[in-house]
Coordinates of C-alpha atoms in Angstrom, one line a residue:
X1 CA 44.3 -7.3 46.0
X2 CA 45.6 -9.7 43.0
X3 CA 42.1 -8.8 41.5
X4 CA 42.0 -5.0 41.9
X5 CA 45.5 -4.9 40.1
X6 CA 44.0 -6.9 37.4
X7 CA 41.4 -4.8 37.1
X8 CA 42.8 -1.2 37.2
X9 CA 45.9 -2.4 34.5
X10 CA 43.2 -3.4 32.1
X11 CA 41.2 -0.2 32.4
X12 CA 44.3 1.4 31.7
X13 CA 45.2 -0.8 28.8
X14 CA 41.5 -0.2 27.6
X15 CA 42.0 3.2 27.8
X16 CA 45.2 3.7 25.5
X17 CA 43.6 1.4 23.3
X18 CA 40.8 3.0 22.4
X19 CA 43.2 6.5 22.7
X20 CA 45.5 4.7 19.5
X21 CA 41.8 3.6 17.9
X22 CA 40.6 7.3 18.3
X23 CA 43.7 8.9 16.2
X24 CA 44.1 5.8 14.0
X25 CA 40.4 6.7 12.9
X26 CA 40.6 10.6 13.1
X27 CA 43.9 10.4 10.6
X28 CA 42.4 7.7 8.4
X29 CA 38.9 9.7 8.3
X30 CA 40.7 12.9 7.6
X31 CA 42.6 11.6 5.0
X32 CA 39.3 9.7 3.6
X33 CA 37.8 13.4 4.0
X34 CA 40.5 14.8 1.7
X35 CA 40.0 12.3 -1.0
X36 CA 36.0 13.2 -1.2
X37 CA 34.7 10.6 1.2
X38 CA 33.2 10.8 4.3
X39 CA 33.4 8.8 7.4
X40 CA 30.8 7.4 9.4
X41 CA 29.6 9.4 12.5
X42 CA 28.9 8.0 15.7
X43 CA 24.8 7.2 15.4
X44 CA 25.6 5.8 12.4
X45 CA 27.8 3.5 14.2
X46 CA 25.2 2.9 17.1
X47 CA 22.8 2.2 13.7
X48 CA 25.2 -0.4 12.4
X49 CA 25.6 -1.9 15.9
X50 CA 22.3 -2.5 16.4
X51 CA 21.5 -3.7 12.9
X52 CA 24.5 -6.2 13.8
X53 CA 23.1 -7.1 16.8
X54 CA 19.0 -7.4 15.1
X55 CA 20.8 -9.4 12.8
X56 CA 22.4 -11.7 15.1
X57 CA 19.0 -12.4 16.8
X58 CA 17.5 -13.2 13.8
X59 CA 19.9 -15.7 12.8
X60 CA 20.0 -17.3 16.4
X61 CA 16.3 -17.1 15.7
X62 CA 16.6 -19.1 12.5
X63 CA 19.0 -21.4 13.6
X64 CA 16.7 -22.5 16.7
X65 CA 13.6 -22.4 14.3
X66 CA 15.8 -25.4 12.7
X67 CA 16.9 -27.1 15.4
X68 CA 13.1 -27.2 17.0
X69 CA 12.7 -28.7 13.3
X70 CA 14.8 -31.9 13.6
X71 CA 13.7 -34.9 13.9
X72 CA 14.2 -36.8 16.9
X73 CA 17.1 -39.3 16.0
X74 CA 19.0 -36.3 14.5
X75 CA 21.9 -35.4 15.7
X76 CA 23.5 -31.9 17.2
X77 CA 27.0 -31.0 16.5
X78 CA 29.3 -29.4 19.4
X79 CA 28.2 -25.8 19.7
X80 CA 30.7 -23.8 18.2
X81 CA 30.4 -25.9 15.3
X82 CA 27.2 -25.1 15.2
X83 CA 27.3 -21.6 15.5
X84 CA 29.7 -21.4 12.6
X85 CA 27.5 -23.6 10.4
X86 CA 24.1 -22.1 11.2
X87 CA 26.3 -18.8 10.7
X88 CA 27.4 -19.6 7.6
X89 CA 23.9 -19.9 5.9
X90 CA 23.5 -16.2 6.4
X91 CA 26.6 -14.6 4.7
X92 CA 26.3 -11.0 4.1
X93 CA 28.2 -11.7 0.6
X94 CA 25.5 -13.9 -0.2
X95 CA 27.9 -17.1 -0.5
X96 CA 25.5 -18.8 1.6
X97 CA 22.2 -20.5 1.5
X98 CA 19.3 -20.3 3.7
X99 CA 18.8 -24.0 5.1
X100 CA 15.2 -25.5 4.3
X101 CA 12.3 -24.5 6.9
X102 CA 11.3 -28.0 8.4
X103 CA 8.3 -26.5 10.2
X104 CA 6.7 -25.3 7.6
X105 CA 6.2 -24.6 3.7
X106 CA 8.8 -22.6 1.6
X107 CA 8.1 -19.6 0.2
X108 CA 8.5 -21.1 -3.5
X109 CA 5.6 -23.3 -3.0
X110 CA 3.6 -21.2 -1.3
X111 CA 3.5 -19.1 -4.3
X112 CA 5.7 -20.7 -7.3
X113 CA 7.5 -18.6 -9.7
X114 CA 6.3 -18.6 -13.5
X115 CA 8.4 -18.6 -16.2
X116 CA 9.1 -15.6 -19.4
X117 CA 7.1 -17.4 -21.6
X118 CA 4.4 -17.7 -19.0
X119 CA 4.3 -13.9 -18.3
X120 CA 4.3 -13.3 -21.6
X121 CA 0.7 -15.6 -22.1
X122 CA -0.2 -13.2 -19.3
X123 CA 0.3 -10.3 -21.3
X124 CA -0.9 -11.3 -24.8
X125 CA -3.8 -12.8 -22.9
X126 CA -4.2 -9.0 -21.5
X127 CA -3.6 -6.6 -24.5
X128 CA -4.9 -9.1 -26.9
X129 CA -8.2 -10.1 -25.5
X130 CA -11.9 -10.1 -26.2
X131 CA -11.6 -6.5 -26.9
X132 CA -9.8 -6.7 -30.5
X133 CA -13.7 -7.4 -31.7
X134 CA -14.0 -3.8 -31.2
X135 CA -11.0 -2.1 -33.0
X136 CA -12.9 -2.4 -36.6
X137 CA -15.2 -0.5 -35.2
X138 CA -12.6 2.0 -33.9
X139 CA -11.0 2.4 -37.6
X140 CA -14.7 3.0 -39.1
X141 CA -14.5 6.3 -37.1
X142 CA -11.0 7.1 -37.4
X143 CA -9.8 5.7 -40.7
X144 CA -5.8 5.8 -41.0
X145 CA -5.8 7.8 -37.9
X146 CA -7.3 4.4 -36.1
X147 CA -4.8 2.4 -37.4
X148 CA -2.0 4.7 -36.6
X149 CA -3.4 5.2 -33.3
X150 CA -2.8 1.0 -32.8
X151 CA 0.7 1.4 -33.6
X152 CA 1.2 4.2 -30.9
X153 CA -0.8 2.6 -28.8
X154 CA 1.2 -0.3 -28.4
X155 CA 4.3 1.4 -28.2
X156 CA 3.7 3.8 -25.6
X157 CA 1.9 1.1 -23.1
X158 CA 5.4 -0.9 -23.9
X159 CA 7.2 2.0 -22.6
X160 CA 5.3 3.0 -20.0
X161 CA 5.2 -0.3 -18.6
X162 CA 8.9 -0.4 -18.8
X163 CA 9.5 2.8 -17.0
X164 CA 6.9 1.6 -14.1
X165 CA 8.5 -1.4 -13.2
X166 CA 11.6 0.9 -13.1
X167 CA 10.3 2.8 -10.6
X168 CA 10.4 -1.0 -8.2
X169 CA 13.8 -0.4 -8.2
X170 CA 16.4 1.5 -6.5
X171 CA 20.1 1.5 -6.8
X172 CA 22.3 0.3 -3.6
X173 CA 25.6 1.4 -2.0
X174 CA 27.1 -0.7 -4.8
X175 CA 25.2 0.6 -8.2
X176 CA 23.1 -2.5 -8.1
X177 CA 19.5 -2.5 -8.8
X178 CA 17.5 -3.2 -6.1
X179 CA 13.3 -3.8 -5.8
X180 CA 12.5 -1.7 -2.7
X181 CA 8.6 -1.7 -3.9
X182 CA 6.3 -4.4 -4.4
X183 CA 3.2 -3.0 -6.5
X184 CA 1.3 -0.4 -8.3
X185 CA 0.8 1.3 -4.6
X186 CA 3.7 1.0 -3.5
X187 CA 5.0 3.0 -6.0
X188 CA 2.2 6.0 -6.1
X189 CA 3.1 6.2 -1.9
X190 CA 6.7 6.5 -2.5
X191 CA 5.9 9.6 -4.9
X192 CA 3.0 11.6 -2.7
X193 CA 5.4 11.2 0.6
X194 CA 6.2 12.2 3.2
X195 CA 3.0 15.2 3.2
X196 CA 0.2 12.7 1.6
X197 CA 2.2 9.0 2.5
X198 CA -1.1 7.0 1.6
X199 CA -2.7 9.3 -0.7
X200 CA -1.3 7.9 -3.8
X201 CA -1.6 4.2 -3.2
X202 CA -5.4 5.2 -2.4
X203 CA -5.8 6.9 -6.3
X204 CA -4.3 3.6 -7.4
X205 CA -6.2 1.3 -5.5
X206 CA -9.0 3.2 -6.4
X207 CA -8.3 3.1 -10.1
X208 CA -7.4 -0.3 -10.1
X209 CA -10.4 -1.7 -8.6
X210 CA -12.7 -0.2 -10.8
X211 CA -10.5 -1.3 -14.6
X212 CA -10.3 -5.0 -13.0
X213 CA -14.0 -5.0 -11.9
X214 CA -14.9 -3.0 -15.3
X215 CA -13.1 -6.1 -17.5
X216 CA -14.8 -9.0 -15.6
X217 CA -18.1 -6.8 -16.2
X218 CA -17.2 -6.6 -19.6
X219 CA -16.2 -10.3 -20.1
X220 CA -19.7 -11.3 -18.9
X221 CA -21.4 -9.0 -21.3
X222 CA -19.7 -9.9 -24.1
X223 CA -20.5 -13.4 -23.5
X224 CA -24.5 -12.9 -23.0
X225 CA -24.1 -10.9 -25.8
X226 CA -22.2 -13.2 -28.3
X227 CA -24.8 -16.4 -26.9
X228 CA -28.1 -14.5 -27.6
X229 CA -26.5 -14.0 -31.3
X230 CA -25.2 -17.3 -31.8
X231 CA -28.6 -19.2 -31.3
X232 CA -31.2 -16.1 -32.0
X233 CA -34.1 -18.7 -31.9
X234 CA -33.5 -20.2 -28.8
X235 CA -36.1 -18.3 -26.4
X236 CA -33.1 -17.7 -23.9
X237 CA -32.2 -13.8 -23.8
X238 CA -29.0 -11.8 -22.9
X239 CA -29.6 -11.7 -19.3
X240 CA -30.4 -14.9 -18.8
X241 CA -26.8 -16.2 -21.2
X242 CA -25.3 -13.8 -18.5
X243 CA -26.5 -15.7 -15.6
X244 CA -25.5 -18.9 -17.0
X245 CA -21.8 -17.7 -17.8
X246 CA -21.4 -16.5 -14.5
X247 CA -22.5 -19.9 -12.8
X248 CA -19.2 -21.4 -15.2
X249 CA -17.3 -18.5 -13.7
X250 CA -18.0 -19.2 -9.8
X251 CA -14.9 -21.5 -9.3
X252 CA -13.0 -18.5 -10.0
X253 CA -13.0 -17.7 -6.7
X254 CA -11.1 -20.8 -5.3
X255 CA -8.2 -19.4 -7.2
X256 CA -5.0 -19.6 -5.0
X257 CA -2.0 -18.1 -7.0
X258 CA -1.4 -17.2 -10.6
X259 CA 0.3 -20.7 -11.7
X260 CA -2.9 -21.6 -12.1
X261 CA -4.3 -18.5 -13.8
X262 CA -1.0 -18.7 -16.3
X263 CA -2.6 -21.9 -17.4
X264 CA -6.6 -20.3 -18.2
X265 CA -4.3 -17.6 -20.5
X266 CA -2.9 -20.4 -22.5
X267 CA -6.0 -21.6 -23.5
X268 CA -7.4 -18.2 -24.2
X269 CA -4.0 -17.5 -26.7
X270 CA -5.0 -20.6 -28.4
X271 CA -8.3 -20.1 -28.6
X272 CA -7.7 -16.5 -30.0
X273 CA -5.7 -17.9 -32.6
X274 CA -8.6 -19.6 -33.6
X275 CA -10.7 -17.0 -33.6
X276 CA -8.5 -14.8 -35.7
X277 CA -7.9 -17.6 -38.3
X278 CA -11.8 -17.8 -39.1
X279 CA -12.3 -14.0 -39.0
X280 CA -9.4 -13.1 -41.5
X281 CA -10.1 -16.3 -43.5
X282 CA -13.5 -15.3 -44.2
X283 CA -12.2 -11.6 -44.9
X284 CA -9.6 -13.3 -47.7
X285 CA -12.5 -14.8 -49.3
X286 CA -13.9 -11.8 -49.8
X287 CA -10.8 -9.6 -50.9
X288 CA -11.7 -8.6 -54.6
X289 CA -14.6 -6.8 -52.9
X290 CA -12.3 -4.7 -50.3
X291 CA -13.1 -0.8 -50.0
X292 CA -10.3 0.7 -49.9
X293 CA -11.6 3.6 -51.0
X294 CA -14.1 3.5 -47.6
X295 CA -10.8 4.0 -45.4
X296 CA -10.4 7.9 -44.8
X297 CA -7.9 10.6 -43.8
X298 CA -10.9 12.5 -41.2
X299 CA -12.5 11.4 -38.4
X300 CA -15.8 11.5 -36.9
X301 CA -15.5 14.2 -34.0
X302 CA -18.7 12.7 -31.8
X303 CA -17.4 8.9 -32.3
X304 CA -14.0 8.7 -32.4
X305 CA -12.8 9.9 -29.1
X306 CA -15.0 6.5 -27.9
X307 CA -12.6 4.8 -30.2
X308 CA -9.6 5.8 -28.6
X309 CA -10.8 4.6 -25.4
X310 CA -11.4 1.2 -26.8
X311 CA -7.9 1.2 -28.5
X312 CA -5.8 2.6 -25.1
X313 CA -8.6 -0.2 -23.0
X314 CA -7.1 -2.9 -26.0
X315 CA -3.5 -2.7 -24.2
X316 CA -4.3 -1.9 -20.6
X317 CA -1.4 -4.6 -18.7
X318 CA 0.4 -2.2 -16.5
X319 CA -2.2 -3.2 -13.2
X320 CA -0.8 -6.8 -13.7
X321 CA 2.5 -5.7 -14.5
X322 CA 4.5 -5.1 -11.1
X323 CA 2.7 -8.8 -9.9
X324 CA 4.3 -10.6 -12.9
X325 CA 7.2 -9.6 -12.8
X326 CA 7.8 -10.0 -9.0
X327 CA 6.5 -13.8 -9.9
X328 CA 9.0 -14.5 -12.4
X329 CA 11.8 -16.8 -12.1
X330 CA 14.1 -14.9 -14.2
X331 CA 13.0 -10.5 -13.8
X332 CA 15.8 -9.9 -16.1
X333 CA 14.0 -11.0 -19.0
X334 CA 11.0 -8.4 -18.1
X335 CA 11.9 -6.4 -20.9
X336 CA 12.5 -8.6 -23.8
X337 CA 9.2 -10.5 -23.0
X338 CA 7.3 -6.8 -23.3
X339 CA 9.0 -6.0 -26.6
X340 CA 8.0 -9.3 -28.5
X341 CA 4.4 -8.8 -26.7
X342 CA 3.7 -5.8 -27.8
X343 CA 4.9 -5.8 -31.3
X344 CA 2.9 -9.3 -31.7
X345 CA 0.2 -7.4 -30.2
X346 CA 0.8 -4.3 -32.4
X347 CA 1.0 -6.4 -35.7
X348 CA -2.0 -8.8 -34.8
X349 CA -4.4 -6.0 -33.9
X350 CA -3.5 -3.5 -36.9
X351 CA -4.0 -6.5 -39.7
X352 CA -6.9 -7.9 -37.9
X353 CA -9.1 -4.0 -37.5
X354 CA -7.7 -3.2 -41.2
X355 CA -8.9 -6.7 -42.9
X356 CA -12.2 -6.5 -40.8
X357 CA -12.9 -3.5 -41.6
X358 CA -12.3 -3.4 -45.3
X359 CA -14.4 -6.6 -45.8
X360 CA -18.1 -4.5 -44.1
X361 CA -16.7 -0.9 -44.4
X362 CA -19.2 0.9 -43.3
X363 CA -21.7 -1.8 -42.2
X364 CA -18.9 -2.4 -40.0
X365 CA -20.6 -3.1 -36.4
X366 CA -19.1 -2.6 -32.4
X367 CA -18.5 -6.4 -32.4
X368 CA -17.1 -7.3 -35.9
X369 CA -18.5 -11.4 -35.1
X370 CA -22.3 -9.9 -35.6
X371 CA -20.9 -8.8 -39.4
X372 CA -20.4 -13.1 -39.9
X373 CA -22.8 -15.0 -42.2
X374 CA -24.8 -16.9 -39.4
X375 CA -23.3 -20.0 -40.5
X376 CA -19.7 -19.1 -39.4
X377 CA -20.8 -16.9 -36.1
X378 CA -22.1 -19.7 -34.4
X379 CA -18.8 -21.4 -34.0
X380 CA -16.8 -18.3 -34.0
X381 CA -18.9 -17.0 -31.3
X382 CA -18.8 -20.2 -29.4
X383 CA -15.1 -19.6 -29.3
X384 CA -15.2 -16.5 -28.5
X385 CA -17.4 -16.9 -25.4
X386 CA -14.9 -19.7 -24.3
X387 CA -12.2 -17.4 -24.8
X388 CA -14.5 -14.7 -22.5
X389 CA -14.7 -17.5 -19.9
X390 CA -11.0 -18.2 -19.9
X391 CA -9.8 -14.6 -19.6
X392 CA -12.0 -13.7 -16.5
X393 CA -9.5 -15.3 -14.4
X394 CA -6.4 -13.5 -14.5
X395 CA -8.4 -9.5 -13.7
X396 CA -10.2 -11.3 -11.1
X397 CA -7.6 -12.7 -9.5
X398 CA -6.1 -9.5 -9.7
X399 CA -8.8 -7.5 -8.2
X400 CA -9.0 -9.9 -5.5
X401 CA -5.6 -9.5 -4.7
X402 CA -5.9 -5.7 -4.8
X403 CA -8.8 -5.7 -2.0
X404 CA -7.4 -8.4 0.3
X405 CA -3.7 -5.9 0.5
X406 CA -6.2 -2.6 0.7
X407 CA -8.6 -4.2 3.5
X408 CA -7.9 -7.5 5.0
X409 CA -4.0 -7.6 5.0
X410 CA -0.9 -5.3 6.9
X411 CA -1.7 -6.1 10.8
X412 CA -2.9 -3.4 12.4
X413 CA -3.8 -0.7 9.5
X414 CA -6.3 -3.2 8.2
X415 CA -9.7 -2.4 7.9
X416 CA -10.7 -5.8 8.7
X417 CA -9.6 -9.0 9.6
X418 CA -7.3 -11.3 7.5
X419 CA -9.0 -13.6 5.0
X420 CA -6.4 -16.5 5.9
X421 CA -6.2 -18.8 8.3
X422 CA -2.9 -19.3 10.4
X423 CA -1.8 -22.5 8.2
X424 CA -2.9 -20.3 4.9
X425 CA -6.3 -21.6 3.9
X426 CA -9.4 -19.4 2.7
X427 CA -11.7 -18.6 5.5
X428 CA -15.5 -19.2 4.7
X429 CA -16.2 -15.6 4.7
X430 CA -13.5 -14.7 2.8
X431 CA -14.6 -17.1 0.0
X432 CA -18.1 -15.7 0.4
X433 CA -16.8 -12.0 -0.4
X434 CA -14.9 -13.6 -3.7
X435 CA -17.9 -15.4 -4.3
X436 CA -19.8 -11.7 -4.0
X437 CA -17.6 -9.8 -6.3
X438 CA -18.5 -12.5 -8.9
X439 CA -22.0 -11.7 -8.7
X440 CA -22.0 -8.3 -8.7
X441 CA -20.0 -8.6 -12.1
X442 CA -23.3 -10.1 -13.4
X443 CA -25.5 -7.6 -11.5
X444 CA -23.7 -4.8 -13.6
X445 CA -23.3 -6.5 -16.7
X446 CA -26.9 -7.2 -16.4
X447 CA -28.0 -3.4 -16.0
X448 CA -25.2 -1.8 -18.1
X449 CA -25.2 -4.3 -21.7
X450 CA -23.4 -1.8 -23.4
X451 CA -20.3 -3.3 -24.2
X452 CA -18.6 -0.5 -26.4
X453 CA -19.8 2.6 -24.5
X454 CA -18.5 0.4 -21.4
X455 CA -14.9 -0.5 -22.9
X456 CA -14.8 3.4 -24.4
X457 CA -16.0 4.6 -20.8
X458 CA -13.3 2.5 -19.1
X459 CA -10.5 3.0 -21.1
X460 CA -11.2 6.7 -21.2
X461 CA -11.6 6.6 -17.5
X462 CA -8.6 4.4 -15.1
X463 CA -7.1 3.3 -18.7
X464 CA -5.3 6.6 -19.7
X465 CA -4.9 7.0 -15.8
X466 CA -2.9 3.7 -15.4
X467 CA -1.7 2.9 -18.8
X468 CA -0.6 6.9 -20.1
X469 CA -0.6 9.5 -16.8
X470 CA 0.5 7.7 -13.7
X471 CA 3.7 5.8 -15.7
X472 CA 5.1 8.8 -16.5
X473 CA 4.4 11.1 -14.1
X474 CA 5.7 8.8 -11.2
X475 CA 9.1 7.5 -13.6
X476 CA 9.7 11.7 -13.8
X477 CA 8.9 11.7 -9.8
X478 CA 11.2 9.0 -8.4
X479 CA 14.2 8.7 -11.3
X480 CA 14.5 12.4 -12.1
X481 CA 18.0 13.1 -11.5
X482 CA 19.1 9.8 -13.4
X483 CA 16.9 10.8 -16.6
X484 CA 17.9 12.1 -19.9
X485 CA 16.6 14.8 -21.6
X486 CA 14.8 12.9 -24.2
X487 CA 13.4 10.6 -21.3
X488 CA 12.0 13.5 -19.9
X489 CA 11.0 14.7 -23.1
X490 CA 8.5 11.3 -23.3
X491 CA 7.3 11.3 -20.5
X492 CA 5.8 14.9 -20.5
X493 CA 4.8 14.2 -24.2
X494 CA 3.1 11.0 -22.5
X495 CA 1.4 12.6 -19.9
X496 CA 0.0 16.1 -22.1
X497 CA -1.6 13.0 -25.0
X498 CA -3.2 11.1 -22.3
X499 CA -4.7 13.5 -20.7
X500 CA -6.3 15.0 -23.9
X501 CA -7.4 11.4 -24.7
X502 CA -8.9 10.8 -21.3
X503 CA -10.9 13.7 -20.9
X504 CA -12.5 13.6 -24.3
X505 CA -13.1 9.8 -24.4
X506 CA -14.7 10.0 -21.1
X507 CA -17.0 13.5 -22.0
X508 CA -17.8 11.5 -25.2
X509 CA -18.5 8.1 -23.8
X510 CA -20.9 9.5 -20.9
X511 CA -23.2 11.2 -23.9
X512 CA -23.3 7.6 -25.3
X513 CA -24.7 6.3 -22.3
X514 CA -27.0 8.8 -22.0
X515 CA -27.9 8.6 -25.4
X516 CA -28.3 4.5 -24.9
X517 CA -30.7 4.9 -21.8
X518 CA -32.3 7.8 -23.5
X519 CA -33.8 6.4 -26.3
X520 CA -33.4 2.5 -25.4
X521 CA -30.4 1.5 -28.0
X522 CA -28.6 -1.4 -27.8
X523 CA -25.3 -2.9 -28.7

């Protein structure tokens, strides 16, 4: 009896409480209402509760992950303690740290951070690569034009790498920037959704596949092709250089994260250096013979559309770009490390084409190394193919990325199974597909030698696409209504310049081929 009164008094006292709580909240939300806010509705409530309670779980979860961690002669505190501390390591406000994983590896050494100046090696290694041979050969067909098209070059891939790492991020209940997308992908699904939801990150996949693949390709060209120059009596030929730089390029793919790759790019900075010292050296010798009056105001219609895809291929970084800057320690400094980048980049490649090409004028050849007395391409070349070897890395490792998130990784959607074992190591026929896409480099490089028409193709092709059309189009796509009018004014500038570039370096580029095959030229 004792019990029933109990029980029907605190129905009732339930009951007028939650009567108070009802009109406390309706006059609080309609005086919230009046001030321009609104409340929360009930599912939103139910939502909240049950992320409250998913999130409880998962912190139980944690917490019992950590005790199952302990070692044996540990000991347990009482349980409420316990609760409180295990509690406290999960703090919305973030005061909190997340206590060390004893059973197994943290997620900084499973894949360690890299520093601004480490990035930054990335970059230069990427936009100041083996392909600066070629822009001499881009000013011979475009005089000033050429050189002005470096400068523009340089400073629209800045931008438009800028605005696509923008595009990561979105802005939280508080106004702070938050990355809600990991990649490239990520950010073409976000734009084509909710009718095409995967459409987008297949056009990027897609396109970035074939300018990762396309830059190993080339990198094993160029270094057949610099070898069979450097030692022309040596009764070894192209193909056969090729072969032998690809056997130095199979541990490639035992590559495990980009610390390592970071590493290969400082090398291949230093060894560009180099490079760059001998070229312009020699050049300065030879400055009281300069032709300046060689460098003109027209262009040559047929070739220099090819030279504009070697220029835009010269600065192609924005596939890399979303990977290293989730990988950095310190994201804020993204921006500052893509300024001094690109206007090293910018200066470096404009002095370099204009010396080069005033020195040979119009003996001026696709790869400005063949122009060298035979004395000083031996070792320049020798450098250069080292360079070559060291840069293969970082696009590899890239590309290899790229397929093992398109086919062999996300559960179920995966095409096939993962490449990874439970405890993280390769499988054996995962290395075997790596070990694949490094041969088929030298299969193509073997049957396509044609390193400008390739670089022209290429940049004409996923280079405009990635570097010019896709930045712009998805920055006007996802940040539109926080974009000023001369923001918006770039990118549509952006977009109608690369597209005019694309089309005509690829139309012009595919003739050259043609015209290669057809009559049996070569580089």
């Amino acid at each position: 009896m004792a019990h029933l009164i109990r029980h029907k008094l605190s129905n009732k006292l339930t009951n007028a409480a939650n009567t108070v709580s009802n009109k406390s909240q309706a006059k609080v939300s309609g005086v919230f209402a009046r001030l321009g806010f609104q409340a929360a509705t009930d599912e939103e409530g139910v939502g909240f509760a049950e992320c409250d309670d998913l999130d409880y779980d998962y912190r139980q979860g944690m917490q019992m992950d950590v005790l199952q961690g302990e070692d044996e002669g540990g000991q347990v505190e009482g349980e409420g303690e316990g609760e409180l501390d295990g509690d406290s390591h999960y703090q919305r406000d973030g005061t909190g740290h997340a206590p060390g994983l004893k059973t197994g590896v943290s997620l900084d050494e499973e894949k360690p951070k890299i520093t601004t100046w480490e990035a930054g090696w990335n970059v230069t290694n990427a936009i100041q690569g083996m392909f600066v041979l070629g822009l001499p050969y881009a000013i011979l067909h475009g005089g000033y034009l050429g050189l002005f098209l470096i400068i523009f070059a340089a400073v629209v891939c800045c931008y438009t790498g800028k605005i696509l790492i923008a595009c990561l991020y979105e802005e939280d209940e508080d106004g702070r920037q938050v990355r809600v997308r990991d990649s490239y992908v990520d950010i073409a699904n976000a734009c084509c959704a909710p009718r095409f939801p995967a459409l987008g990150g297949h056009v990027v996949n897609v396109a970035q596949i074939i300018e990762l693949v396309m830059t190993c390709i080339l990198y094993v060209v160029v270094s057949g092709n610099l070898m069979v120059n450097s030692f022309p009596g040596f009764p070894v030929s192209q193909k056969a250089w090729s072969v032998v730089a690809t056997v130095a390029l199979l541990p490639c793919a035992f590559l495990k994260n980009l610390k390592a790759v970071s590493k290969f790019s400082l090398l291949c900075t230093l060894a560009h250096f180099v490079i760059n010292v001998l070229v312009i050296a020699y050049c300065l010798s030879r400055a009281r013979d300069w032709a300046w009056d060689k460098v003109k105001f027209y262009i040559d219609v047929k070739k220099f559309p090819i030279s504009i895809g070697i220029i835009v291929f010269s600065y192609t970084s924005q596939i890399f770009l979303p990977s290293l800057e989730g990988n950095m320690s310190k994201p804020s400094e993204f921006h500052c490390m893509m300024d001094w980048t690109h206007i090293s980049a910018c200066v470096l490649k404009g002095l370099f084409a204009l010396v080069a090409y005033l020195t040979w004028a119009d003996a001026t050849k696709e790869v400005i190394t063949d122009n060298l007395p035979s004395t000083i391409r031996a070792v320049v070349n020798l450098f250069l193919v080292s360079k070559a070897l060291l840069s293969y890395p970082l696009p590899f490792f890239a590309a290899v990325e790229v397929l093992e998130k398109s086919f062999f990784q996300g559960g179920g959607r995966a095409m096939f199974p993962d490449c990874y074992g439970p405890t993280g190591q390769l499988k054996s026929w995962g290395l075997g597909l790596r070990i694949g896409l490094v041969v088929f480099t030298l299969l193509m490089a073997v049957f396509v030698p044609h390193f400008a028409l390739l670089m022209g193709l290429t940049g004409s092709l996923t280079g405009a696409g990635l570097c010019f059309l896709l930045p712009s189009l998805f920055h006007l796509k996802l940040q539109w209504r926080k974009l000023l009018w001369h923001h918006v004014f770039f990118d549509v500038a952006i977009f109608v310049i690369g597209g005019i570039c694309a089309i005509s370096g690829f139309i012009h580029s595919v003739e050259g081929l043609i015209e290669a095959y057809t009559y049996d030229l070569h580089d």
